[in-house]
PDB file of C-alpha atoms in Angstrom:
ATOM      1  CA  MET A   1     -17.356  -9.207  12.816  1.00  0.00           C
ATOM      2  CA  GLU A   2     -20.117 -10.223  11.275  1.00  0.00           C
ATOM      3  CA  GLU A   3     -19.738 -10.277   7.445  1.00  0.00           C
ATOM      4  CA  ASP A   4     -22.395  -8.924   5.230  1.00  0.00           C
ATOM      5  CA  PRO A   5     -22.285 -11.178   1.997  1.00  0.00           C
ATOM      6  CA  ILE A   6     -23.718  -8.081   0.215  1.00  0.00           C
ATOM      7  CA  SER A   7     -21.549  -5.604   1.130  1.00  0.00           C
ATOM      8  CA  LEU A   8     -18.456  -6.134  -1.228  1.00  0.00           C
ATOM      9  CA  TRP A   9     -16.194  -3.496   0.247  1.00  0.00           C
ATOM     10  CA  GLN A  10     -15.895  -5.492   3.014  1.00  0.00           C
ATOM     11  CA  HIS A  11     -14.431  -8.251   0.859  1.00  0.00           C
ATOM     12  CA  PHE A  12     -13.019  -6.208  -1.633  1.00  0.00           C
ATOM     13  CA  HIS A  13     -10.664  -4.557   0.824  1.00  0.00           C
ATOM     14  CA  GLY A  14      -9.224  -7.809   1.793  1.00  0.00           C
ATOM     15  CA  ALA A  15      -8.559  -8.884  -1.176  1.00  0.00           C
ATOM     16  CA  THR A  16      -6.798  -6.054  -2.606  1.00  0.00           C
ATOM     17  CA  THR A  17      -4.139  -5.263   0.519  1.00  0.00           C
ATOM     18  CA  HIS A  18      -1.791  -8.102  -0.033  1.00  0.00           C
ATOM     19  CA  PHE A  19      -0.832  -7.300  -3.657  1.00  0.00           C
ATOM     20  CA  PRO A  20       0.679  -4.042  -2.651  1.00  0.00           C
ATOM     21  CA  ILE A  21       2.708  -5.067   0.072  1.00  0.00           C
ATOM     22  CA  ALA A  22       4.098  -8.015  -2.320  1.00  0.00           C
ATOM     23  CA  LEU A  23       4.559  -5.610  -5.040  1.00  0.00           C
ATOM     24  CA  ALA A  24       6.268  -2.698  -3.026  1.00  0.00           C
ATOM     25  CA  ILE A  25       9.021  -5.872  -1.527  1.00  0.00           C
ATOM     26  CA  ALA A  26       9.629  -7.139  -4.469  1.00  0.00           C
ATOM     27  CA  SER A  27      10.097  -3.658  -6.701  1.00  0.00           C
ATOM     28  CA  VAL A  28      12.791  -2.811  -3.558  1.00  0.00           C
ATOM     29  CA  ALA A  29      14.281  -6.189  -3.898  1.00  0.00           C
ATOM     30  CA  PHE A  30      14.880  -6.059  -7.957  1.00  0.00           C
ATOM     31  CA  ASP A  31      15.967  -2.458  -7.745  1.00  0.00           C
ATOM     32  CA  LEU A  32      18.620  -3.236  -5.106  1.00  0.00           C
ATOM     33  CA  GLY A  33      19.749  -6.222  -6.963  1.00  0.00           C
ATOM     34  CA  GLY A  34      19.861  -3.944 -10.277  1.00  0.00           C
ATOM     35  CA  LEU A  35      21.671  -1.423  -8.634  1.00  0.00           C
ATOM     36  CA  LEU A  36      24.125  -3.895  -7.114  1.00  0.00           C
ATOM     37  CA  LEU A  37      24.833  -6.374  -9.749  1.00  0.00           C
ATOM     38  CA  LYS A  38      24.301  -3.199 -12.370  1.00  0.00           C
ATOM     39  CA  LYS A  39      21.560  -5.346 -14.496  1.00  0.00           C
ATOM     40  CA  ASP A  40      19.113  -3.045 -16.333  1.00  0.00           C
ATOM     41  CA  SER A  41      17.007  -6.316 -16.413  1.00  0.00           C
ATOM     42  CA  LEU A  42      16.205  -6.087 -12.978  1.00  0.00           C
ATOM     43  CA  ARG A  43      15.825  -2.258 -12.620  1.00  0.00           C
ATOM     44  CA  ALA A  44      13.441  -2.741 -15.136  1.00  0.00           C
ATOM     45  CA  ALA A  45      11.442  -5.419 -12.948  1.00  0.00           C
ATOM     46  CA  GLY A  46      11.403  -2.652 -10.323  1.00  0.00           C
ATOM     47  CA  PHE A  47      10.146  -0.379 -12.179  1.00  0.00           C
ATOM     48  CA  TRP A  48       7.175  -2.372 -13.343  1.00  0.00           C
ATOM     49  CA  THR A  49       6.527  -3.934 -10.115  1.00  0.00           C
ATOM     50  CA  MET A  50       6.293  -0.183  -8.581  1.00  0.00           C
ATOM     51  CA  VAL A  51       3.853   0.821 -11.477  1.00  0.00           C
ATOM     52  CA  ALA A  52       2.206  -2.389 -10.386  1.00  0.00           C
ATOM     53  CA  ALA A  53       2.601  -1.924  -6.618  1.00  0.00           C
ATOM     54  CA  VAL A  54       0.962   1.954  -6.608  1.00  0.00           C
ATOM     55  CA  LEU A  55      -1.729   1.182  -8.851  1.00  0.00           C
ATOM     56  CA  SER A  56      -2.913  -1.606  -6.203  1.00  0.00           C
ATOM     57  CA  ALA A  57      -2.070   0.650  -3.540  1.00  0.00           C
ATOM     58  CA  LEU A  58      -4.240   2.669  -4.792  1.00  0.00           C
ATOM     59  CA  VAL A  59      -7.199   0.284  -4.933  1.00  0.00           C
ATOM     60  CA  GLY A  60      -6.466  -1.105  -1.602  1.00  0.00           C
ATOM     61  CA  THR A  61      -6.440   2.596  -0.152  1.00  0.00           C
ATOM     62  CA  GLY A  62      -9.650   3.644  -2.222  1.00  0.00           C
ATOM     63  CA  THR A  63     -11.608   0.397  -0.849  1.00  0.00           C
ATOM     64  CA  GLY A  64     -10.788   0.803   2.972  1.00  0.00           C
ATOM     65  CA  LEU A  65     -11.713   4.584   2.588  1.00  0.00           C
ATOM     66  CA  TYR A  66     -15.093   3.917   1.012  1.00  0.00           C
ATOM     67  CA  TYR A  67     -15.348   1.047   3.552  1.00  0.00           C
ATOM     68  CA  VAL A  68     -14.924   3.456   6.601  1.00  0.00           C
ATOM     69  CA  TYR A  69     -16.532   6.163   5.179  1.00  0.00           C
ATOM     70  CA  LEU A  70     -19.070   5.926   3.031  1.00  0.00           C
ATOM     71  CA  ASP A  71     -20.612   2.403   3.170  1.00  0.00           C
ATOM     72  CA  PRO A  72     -23.556   3.079   5.632  1.00  0.00           C
ATOM     73  CA  GLY A  73     -22.061  -0.262   7.807  1.00  0.00           C
ATOM     74  CA  GLY A  74     -18.477   1.060   7.839  1.00  0.00           C
ATOM     75  CA  LYS A  75     -17.256   2.968  10.870  1.00  0.00           C
ATOM     76  CA  GLY A  76     -20.337   3.159  12.627  1.00  0.00           C
ATOM     77  CA  LYS A  77     -20.554  -0.570  12.123  1.00  0.00           C
ATOM     78  CA  LEU A  78     -16.737  -0.847  13.244  1.00  0.00           C
ATOM     79  CA  ALA A  79     -17.880   0.967  16.473  1.00  0.00           C
ATOM     80  CA  ALA A  80     -20.930  -0.876  17.502  1.00  0.00           C
ATOM     81  CA  GLU A  81     -19.255  -4.046  16.960  1.00  0.00           C
ATOM     82  CA  GLY A  82     -16.549  -3.104  19.608  1.00  0.00           C
ATOM     83  CA  PHE A  83     -13.882  -2.413  17.072  1.00  0.00           C
ATOM     84  CA  VAL A  84     -11.253   0.184  18.515  1.00  0.00           C
ATOM     85  CA  LEU A  85     -11.208   3.383  16.395  1.00  0.00           C
ATOM     86  CA  ASP A  86      -7.539   3.820  17.440  1.00  0.00           C
ATOM     87  CA  THR A  87      -6.698   0.711  15.745  1.00  0.00           C
ATOM     88  CA  VAL A  88      -8.365   1.678  12.845  1.00  0.00           C
ATOM     89  CA  THR A  89      -7.258   4.811  12.769  1.00  0.00           C
ATOM     90  CA  LYS A  90      -3.791   3.808  12.815  1.00  0.00           C
ATOM     91  CA  HIS A  91      -4.415   1.144  10.144  1.00  0.00           C
ATOM     92  CA  ARG A  92      -5.879   4.542   8.138  1.00  0.00           C
ATOM     93  CA  ASN A  93      -2.825   6.509   8.787  1.00  0.00           C
ATOM     94  CA  PHE A  94      -0.757   3.877   8.025  1.00  0.00           C
ATOM     95  CA  GLY A  95      -2.014   2.957   4.473  1.00  0.00           C
ATOM     96  CA  LEU A  96      -2.445   6.759   3.302  1.00  0.00           C
ATOM     97  CA  THR A  97       1.452   7.156   4.490  1.00  0.00           C
ATOM     98  CA  GLY A  98       2.177   3.930   2.652  1.00  0.00           C
ATOM     99  CA  THR A  99       0.329   4.737  -0.237  1.00  0.00           C
ATOM    100  CA  GLY A 100       1.401   8.585  -0.256  1.00  0.00           C
ATOM    101  CA  LEU A 101       5.038   7.455  -0.301  1.00  0.00           C
ATOM    102  CA  LEU A 102       4.779   5.044  -2.949  1.00  0.00           C
ATOM    103  CA  LEU A 103       3.279   7.215  -5.239  1.00  0.00           C
ATOM    104  CA  LEU A 104       5.347  10.043  -4.821  1.00  0.00           C
ATOM    105  CA  ALA A 105       8.425   6.898  -5.552  1.00  0.00           C
ATOM    106  CA  GLY A 106       6.281   5.903  -8.658  1.00  0.00           C
ATOM    107  CA  VAL A 107       5.894   9.827  -9.864  1.00  0.00           C
ATOM    108  CA  ILE A 108       9.519  10.375  -9.612  1.00  0.00           C
ATOM    109  CA  ARG A 109      10.961   7.380 -11.308  1.00  0.00           C
ATOM    110  CA  LEU A 110       8.257   7.799 -14.206  1.00  0.00           C
ATOM    111  CA  ALA A 111       9.025  11.403 -14.252  1.00  0.00           C
ATOM    112  CA  LYS A 112      12.704  11.164 -14.682  1.00  0.00           C
ATOM    113  CA  ARG A 113      11.629   8.175 -17.626  1.00  0.00           C
ATOM    114  CA  ASP A 114      13.558   5.803 -15.446  1.00  0.00           C
ATOM    115  CA  ARG A 115      16.647   7.245 -15.976  1.00  0.00           C
ATOM    116  CA  LEU A 116      17.528   8.428 -12.447  1.00  0.00           C
ATOM    117  CA  THR A 117      20.945  10.389 -11.518  1.00  0.00           C
ATOM    118  CA  SER A 118      23.080   8.748  -8.420  1.00  0.00           C
ATOM    119  CA  ALA A 119      21.078  11.891  -5.891  1.00  0.00           C
ATOM    120  CA  THR A 120      17.732  10.601  -7.463  1.00  0.00           C
ATOM    121  CA  LEU A 121      18.060   7.315  -6.952  1.00  0.00           C
ATOM    122  CA  VAL A 122      18.516   7.377  -3.617  1.00  0.00           C
ATOM    123  CA  ILE A 123      15.779   9.931  -3.216  1.00  0.00           C
ATOM    124  CA  TYR A 124      13.384   7.328  -4.663  1.00  0.00           C
ATOM    125  CA  LEU A 125      14.711   4.215  -3.142  1.00  0.00           C
ATOM    126  CA  VAL A 126      14.446   5.814   0.408  1.00  0.00           C
ATOM    127  CA  LEU A 127      10.725   6.802  -0.622  1.00  0.00           C
ATOM    128  CA  ALA A 128       9.950   3.242  -2.162  1.00  0.00           C
ATOM    129  CA  LEU A 129      11.847   1.672   0.993  1.00  0.00           C
ATOM    130  CA  ALA A 130      10.280   3.772   3.614  1.00  0.00           C
ATOM    131  CA  GLY A 131       6.500   3.037   1.267  1.00  0.00           C
ATOM    132  CA  THR A 132       7.329  -0.355   1.732  1.00  0.00           C
ATOM    133  CA  VAL A 133       7.548  -0.574   5.453  1.00  0.00           C
ATOM    134  CA  PHE A 134       4.599   1.594   5.956  1.00  0.00           C
ATOM    135  CA  ILE A 135       2.609  -0.477   3.516  1.00  0.00           C
ATOM    136  CA  GLY A 136       3.865  -3.211   5.900  1.00  0.00           C
ATOM    137  CA  LEU A 137       2.667  -1.358   9.116  1.00  0.00           C
ATOM    138  CA  THR A 138      -0.717  -1.300   7.285  1.00  0.00           C
ATOM    139  CA  GLY A 139      -1.118  -4.651   7.096  1.00  0.00           C
ATOM    140  CA  PHE A 140       0.032  -5.354  10.478  1.00  0.00           C
ATOM    141  CA  LYS A 141      -2.363  -3.109  11.859  1.00  0.00           C
ATOM    142  CA  GLY A 142      -4.941  -4.681   9.163  1.00  0.00           C
ATOM    143  CA  GLY A 143      -5.000  -7.620  10.855  1.00  0.00           C
ATOM    144  CA  TYR A 144      -5.874  -6.005  14.255  1.00  0.00           C
ATOM    145  CA  VAL A 145      -8.671  -4.771  12.774  1.00  0.00           C
ATOM    146  CA  ALA A 146     -10.087  -7.486  11.557  1.00  0.00           C
ATOM    147  CA  ARG A 147      -9.946  -9.366  14.666  1.00  0.00           C
ATOM    148  CA  GLY A 148     -11.554  -6.393  16.513  1.00  0.00           C
ATOM    149  CA  TYR A 149      -8.664  -5.355  18.347  1.00  0.00           C
TER     150      TYR A 149
END
C-alpha cells in the first residue's frame, strides 16, 4: 500500500493495535496467576492491565474504523489498490468482537468493584480469555490487511 505521510490515521492505527493484544494477554495471565497462587497483588495487576487493555483496544478499534469508514483514502483506497475486502471485513469483525468482549469483562469487573464471586470470576475469565483470543485474531488478520491479501 502506498503510504500517505499526511494520513496519520493509517499510521496511528498500526501503532495503537499492539498494546491491547499484549495487555489482554498479561491481564489474563495475572488473573490466572492470582487465582492459582492466591495472590491479591497479581489480581490487582490483572485488574489494571485489563483497564489498560480495554482503553487501548477502544483506541485501536476507533482508529481502524475511522481509517476504513471516514478517512477519504480508507476503504475505497484499499479496494482500488487490490486489497481483499473480505479480509478487511474479517479483521474489523474480529476487532469489534474482541474489543466488545474485553469491554464487557472490564465493565463486570468494575461493576463488582473487583470483588468477584466464584461464578462471576469464571464468567469474567471466560469473557477476558475469549476477548484476548479475538484481539489476537484481529492482529493476525491485520497482518494480512497490511500486505494486501
